[in-house]
Short mmCIF file of C-alpha atoms and ligand atoms in Angstrom, two decimals:
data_model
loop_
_atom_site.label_atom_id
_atom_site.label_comp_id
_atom_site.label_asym_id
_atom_site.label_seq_id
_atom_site.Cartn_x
_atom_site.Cartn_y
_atom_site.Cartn_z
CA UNK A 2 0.00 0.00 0.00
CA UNK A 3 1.40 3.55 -0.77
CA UNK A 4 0.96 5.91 2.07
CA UNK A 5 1.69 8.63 0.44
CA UNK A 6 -1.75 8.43 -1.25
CA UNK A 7 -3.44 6.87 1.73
CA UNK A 8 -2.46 9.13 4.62
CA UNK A 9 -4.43 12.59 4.41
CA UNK A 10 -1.38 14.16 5.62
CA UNK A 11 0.86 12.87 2.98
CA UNK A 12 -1.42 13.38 0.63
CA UNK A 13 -1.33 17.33 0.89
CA UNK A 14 1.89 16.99 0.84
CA UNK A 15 2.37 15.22 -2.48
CA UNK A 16 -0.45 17.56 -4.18
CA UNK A 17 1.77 19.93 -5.92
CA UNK A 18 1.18 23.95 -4.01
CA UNK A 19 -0.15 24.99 -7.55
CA UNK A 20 -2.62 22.37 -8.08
CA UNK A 21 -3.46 22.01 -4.16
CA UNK A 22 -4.40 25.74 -4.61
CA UNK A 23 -6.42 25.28 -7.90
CA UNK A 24 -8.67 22.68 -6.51
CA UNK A 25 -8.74 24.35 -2.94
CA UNK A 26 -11.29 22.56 -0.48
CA UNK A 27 -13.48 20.86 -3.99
CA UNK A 28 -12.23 17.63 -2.84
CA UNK A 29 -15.60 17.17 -1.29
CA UNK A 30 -17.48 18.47 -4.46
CA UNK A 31 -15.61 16.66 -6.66
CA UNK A 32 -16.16 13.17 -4.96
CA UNK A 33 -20.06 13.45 -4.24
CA UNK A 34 -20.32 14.67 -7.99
CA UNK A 35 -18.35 11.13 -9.01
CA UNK A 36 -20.35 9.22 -6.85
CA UNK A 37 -23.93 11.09 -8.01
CA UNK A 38 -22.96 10.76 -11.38
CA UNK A 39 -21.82 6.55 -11.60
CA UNK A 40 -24.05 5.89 -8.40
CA UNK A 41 -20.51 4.20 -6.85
CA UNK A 42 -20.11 4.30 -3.54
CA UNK A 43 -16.09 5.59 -3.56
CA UNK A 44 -16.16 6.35 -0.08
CA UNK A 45 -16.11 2.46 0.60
CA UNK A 46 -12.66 2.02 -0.65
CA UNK A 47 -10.48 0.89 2.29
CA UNK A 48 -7.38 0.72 -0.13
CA UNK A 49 -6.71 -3.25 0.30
CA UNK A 50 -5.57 -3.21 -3.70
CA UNK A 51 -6.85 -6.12 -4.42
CA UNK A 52 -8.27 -3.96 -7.72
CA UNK A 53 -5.15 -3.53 -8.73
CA UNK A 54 -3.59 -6.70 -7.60
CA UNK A 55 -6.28 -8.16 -10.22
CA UNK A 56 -5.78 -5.72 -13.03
CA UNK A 57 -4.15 -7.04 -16.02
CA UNK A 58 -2.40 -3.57 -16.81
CA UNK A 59 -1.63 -2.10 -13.85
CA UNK A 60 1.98 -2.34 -14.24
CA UNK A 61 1.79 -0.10 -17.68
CA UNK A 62 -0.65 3.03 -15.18
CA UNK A 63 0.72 5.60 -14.05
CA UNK A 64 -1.78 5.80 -11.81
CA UNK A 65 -2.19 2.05 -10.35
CA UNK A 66 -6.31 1.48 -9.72
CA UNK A 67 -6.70 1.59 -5.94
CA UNK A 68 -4.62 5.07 -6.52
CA UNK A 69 -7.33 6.62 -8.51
CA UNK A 70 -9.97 5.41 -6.58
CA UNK A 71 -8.26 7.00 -3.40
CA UNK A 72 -7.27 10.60 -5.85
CA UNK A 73 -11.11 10.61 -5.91
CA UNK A 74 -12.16 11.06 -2.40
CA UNK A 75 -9.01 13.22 -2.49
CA UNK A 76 -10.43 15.41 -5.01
CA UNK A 77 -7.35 15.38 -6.88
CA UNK A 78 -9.30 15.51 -10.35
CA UNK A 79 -6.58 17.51 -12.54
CA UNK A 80 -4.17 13.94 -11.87
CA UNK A 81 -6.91 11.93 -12.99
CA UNK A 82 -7.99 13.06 -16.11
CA UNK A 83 -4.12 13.85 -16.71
CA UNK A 84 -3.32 10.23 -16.11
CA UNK A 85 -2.28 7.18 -18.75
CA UNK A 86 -4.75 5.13 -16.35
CA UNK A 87 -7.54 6.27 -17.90
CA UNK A 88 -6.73 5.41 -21.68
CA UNK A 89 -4.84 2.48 -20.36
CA UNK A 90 -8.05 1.12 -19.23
CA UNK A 91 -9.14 -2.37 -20.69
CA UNK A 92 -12.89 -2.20 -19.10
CA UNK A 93 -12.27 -5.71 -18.15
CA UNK A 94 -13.91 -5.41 -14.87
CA UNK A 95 -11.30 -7.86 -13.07
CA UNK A 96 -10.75 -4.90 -10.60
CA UNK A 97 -14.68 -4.75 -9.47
CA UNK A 98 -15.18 -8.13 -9.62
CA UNK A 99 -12.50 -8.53 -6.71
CA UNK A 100 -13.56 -5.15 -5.06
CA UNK A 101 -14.28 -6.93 -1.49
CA UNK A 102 -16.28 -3.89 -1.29
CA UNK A 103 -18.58 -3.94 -4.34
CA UNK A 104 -16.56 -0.24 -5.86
CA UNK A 105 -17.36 -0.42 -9.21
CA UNK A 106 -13.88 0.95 -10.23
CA UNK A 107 -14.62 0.08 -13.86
CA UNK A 108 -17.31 2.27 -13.55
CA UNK A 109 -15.36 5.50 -12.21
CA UNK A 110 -12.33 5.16 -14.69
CA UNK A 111 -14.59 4.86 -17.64
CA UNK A 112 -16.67 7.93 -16.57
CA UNK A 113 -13.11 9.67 -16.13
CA UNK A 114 -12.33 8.60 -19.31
CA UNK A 115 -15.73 10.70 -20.77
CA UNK A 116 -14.55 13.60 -18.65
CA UNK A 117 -11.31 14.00 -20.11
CA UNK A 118 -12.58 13.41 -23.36
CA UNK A 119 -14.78 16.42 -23.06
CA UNK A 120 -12.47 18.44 -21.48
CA UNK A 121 -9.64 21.12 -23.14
CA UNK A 122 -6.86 18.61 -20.83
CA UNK A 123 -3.93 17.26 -23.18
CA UNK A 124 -4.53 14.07 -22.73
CA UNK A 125 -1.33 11.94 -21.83
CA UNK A 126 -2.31 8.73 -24.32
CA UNK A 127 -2.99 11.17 -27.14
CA UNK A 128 -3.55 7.86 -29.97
CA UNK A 129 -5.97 6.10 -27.53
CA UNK A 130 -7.94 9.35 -26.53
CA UNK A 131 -8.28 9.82 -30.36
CA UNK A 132 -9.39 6.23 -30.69
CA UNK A 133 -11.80 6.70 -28.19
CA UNK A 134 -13.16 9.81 -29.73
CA UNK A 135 -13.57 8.17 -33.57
CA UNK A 136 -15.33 5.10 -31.90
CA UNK A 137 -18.32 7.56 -30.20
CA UNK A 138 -18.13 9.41 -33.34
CA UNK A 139 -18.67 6.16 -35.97
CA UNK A 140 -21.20 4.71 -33.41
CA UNK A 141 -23.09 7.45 -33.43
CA UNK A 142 -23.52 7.85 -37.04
CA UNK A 143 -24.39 4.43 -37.35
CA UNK A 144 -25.69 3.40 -33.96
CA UNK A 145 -22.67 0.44 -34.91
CA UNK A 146 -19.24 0.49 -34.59
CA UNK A 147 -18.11 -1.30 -38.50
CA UNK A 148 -14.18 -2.01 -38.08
CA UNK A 149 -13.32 -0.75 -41.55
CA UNK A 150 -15.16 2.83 -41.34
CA UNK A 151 -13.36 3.25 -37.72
CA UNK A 152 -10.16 2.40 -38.81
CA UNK A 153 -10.62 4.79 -41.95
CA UNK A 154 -11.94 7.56 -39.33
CA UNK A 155 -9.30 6.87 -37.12
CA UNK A 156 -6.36 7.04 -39.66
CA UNK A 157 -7.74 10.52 -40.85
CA UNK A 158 -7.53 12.10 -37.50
CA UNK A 159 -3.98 14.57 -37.66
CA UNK A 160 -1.43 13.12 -36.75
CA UNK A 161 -1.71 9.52 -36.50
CA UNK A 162 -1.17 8.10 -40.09
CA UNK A 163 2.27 10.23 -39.50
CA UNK A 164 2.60 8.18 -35.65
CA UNK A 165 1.75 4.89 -37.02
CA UNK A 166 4.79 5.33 -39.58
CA UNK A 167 6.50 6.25 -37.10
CA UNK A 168 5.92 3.43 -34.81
CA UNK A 169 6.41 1.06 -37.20
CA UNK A 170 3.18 -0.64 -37.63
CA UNK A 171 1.11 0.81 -40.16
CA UNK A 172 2.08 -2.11 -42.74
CA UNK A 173 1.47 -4.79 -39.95
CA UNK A 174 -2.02 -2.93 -39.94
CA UNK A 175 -2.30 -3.15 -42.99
CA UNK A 176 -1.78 -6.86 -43.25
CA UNK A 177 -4.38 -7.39 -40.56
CA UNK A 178 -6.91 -5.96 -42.21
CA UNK A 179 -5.99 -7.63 -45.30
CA UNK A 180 -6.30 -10.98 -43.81
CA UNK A 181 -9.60 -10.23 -42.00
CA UNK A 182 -10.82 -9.05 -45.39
CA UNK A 183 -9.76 -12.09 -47.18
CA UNK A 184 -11.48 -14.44 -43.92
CA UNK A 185 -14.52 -12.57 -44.19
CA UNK A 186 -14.32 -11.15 -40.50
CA UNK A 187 -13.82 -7.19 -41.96
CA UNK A 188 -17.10 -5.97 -43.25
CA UNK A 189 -17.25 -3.05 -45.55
CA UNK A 190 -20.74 -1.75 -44.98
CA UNK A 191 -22.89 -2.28 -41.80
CA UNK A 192 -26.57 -0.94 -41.42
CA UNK A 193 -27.91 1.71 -39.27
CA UNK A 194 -28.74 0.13 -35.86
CA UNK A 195 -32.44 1.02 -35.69
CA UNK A 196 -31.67 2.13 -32.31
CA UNK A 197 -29.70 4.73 -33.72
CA UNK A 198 -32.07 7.81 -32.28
CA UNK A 199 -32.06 6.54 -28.77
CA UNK A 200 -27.84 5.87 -29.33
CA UNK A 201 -28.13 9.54 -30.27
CA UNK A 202 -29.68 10.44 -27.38
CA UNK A 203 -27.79 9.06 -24.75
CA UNK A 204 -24.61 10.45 -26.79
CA UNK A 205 -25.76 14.10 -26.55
CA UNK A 206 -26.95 13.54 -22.84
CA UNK A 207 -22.88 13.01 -22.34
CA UNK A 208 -21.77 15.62 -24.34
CA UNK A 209 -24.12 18.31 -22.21
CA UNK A 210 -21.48 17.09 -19.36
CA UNK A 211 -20.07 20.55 -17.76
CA UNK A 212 -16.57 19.60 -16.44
S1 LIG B 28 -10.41 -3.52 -4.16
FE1 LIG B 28 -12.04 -2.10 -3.60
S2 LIG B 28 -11.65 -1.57 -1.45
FE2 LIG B 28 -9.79 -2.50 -2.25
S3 LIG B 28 -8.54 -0.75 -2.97
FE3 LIG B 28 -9.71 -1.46 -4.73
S4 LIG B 28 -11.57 -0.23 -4.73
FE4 LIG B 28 -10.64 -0.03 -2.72
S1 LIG B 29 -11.32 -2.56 -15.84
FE1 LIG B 29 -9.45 -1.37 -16.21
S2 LIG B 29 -8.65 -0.90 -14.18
FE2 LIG B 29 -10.14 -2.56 -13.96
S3 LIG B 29 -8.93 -4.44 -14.05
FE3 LIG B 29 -9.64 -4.05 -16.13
S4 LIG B 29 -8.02 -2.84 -17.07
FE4 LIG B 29 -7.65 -2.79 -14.87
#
């Protein structure tokens, strides 16, 4: 366990003067909001880390789970939505199911995850927030998510034809998608969902999100 998270004491201290000063005594605000908003009770975490202990990824977060489920009752929202953790994310929901105390972390990452994706924050993941972004923006078009359109959305966004050279694995893309063509498993057209007005809906309910 890492006190310097857990202790209240140590936990000022670590909060950068700037940042301490910036959030000021919203700690409380910002934790009722989170748990209004995902209906998680956050004040139940006891910081056992058994979340994280069961997280398949926590060794690639910068903030581990149990961390940013303790930065929430801190009110320490700037770190959050700053973090790797949130893009890093897998939505697996090994951390809740071993939550001894039924905290949906899940639940409160992927809601940070919204948060930061509607806010003016750099985010620290910039080709997974983008990701992100293209698949809301294909589903709701389509009220479906069809592989090939996303991928074509997502390679248009600035920036990250130019990163995938870069990286090294646009032609290993390429071949993917090639063989998932050739198998059948890489549709080029999908209908519209008929649910697509309700999907549309629910969308701009999340976008009216004031953070
Ligand atoms: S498993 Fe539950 S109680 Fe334990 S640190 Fe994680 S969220 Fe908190
Ligand atoms: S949902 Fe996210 S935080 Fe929880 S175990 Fe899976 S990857 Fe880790």
């Amino acid at each position: 366990m890492q006190n310097i998270i857990s202790d209240p004491d140590q936990a000022r201290k670590h909060d950068s003067g700037k940042e301490r000063k910036l959030i000021g005594d919203r700690g409380d605000y910002f934790l009722n909001r989170m748990q209004g908003e995902t209906g998680v009770n956050v004040s139940a975490c006891y910081q056992c880390e058994r979340c994280t202990n069961a997280c398949p990824v926590s060794h690639f977060m910068d903030i581990k789970p149990h961390q940013a489920i303790r930065y929430v009752q801190l009110g320490w929202r700037e770190d959050l939505l700053k973090s790797s953790t949130i893009w890093m994310c897998l939505s697996c929901e090994m951390c809740t199911t071993y939550c001894p105390n039924e905290v949906d972390v899940t639940e409160i990452i992927n809601h940070l995850r919204n948060m930061a994706a509607h806010s003016s924050i750099t985010p620290k993941e910039k080709s997974l927030a983008v990701f992100h972004q293209t698949f809301l923006e294909v589903l709701q078009t389509s009220g479906r998510v069809n592989e090939f359109r996303l991928m074509n959305a997502y390679y248009s966004k600035p920036d990250i034809l130019k990163e995938r050279v870069k990286q090294g694995i646009l032609i290993e893309d390429l071949l993917l998608g090639m063989t998932l063509l050739r198998k059948g498993r890489l549709k080029l057209f999908t209908p519209k969902s008929r649910a697509i007005k309700e999907i549309k809906r629910v969308y701009s309910q999340t976008r009216g999100e004031i953070v």
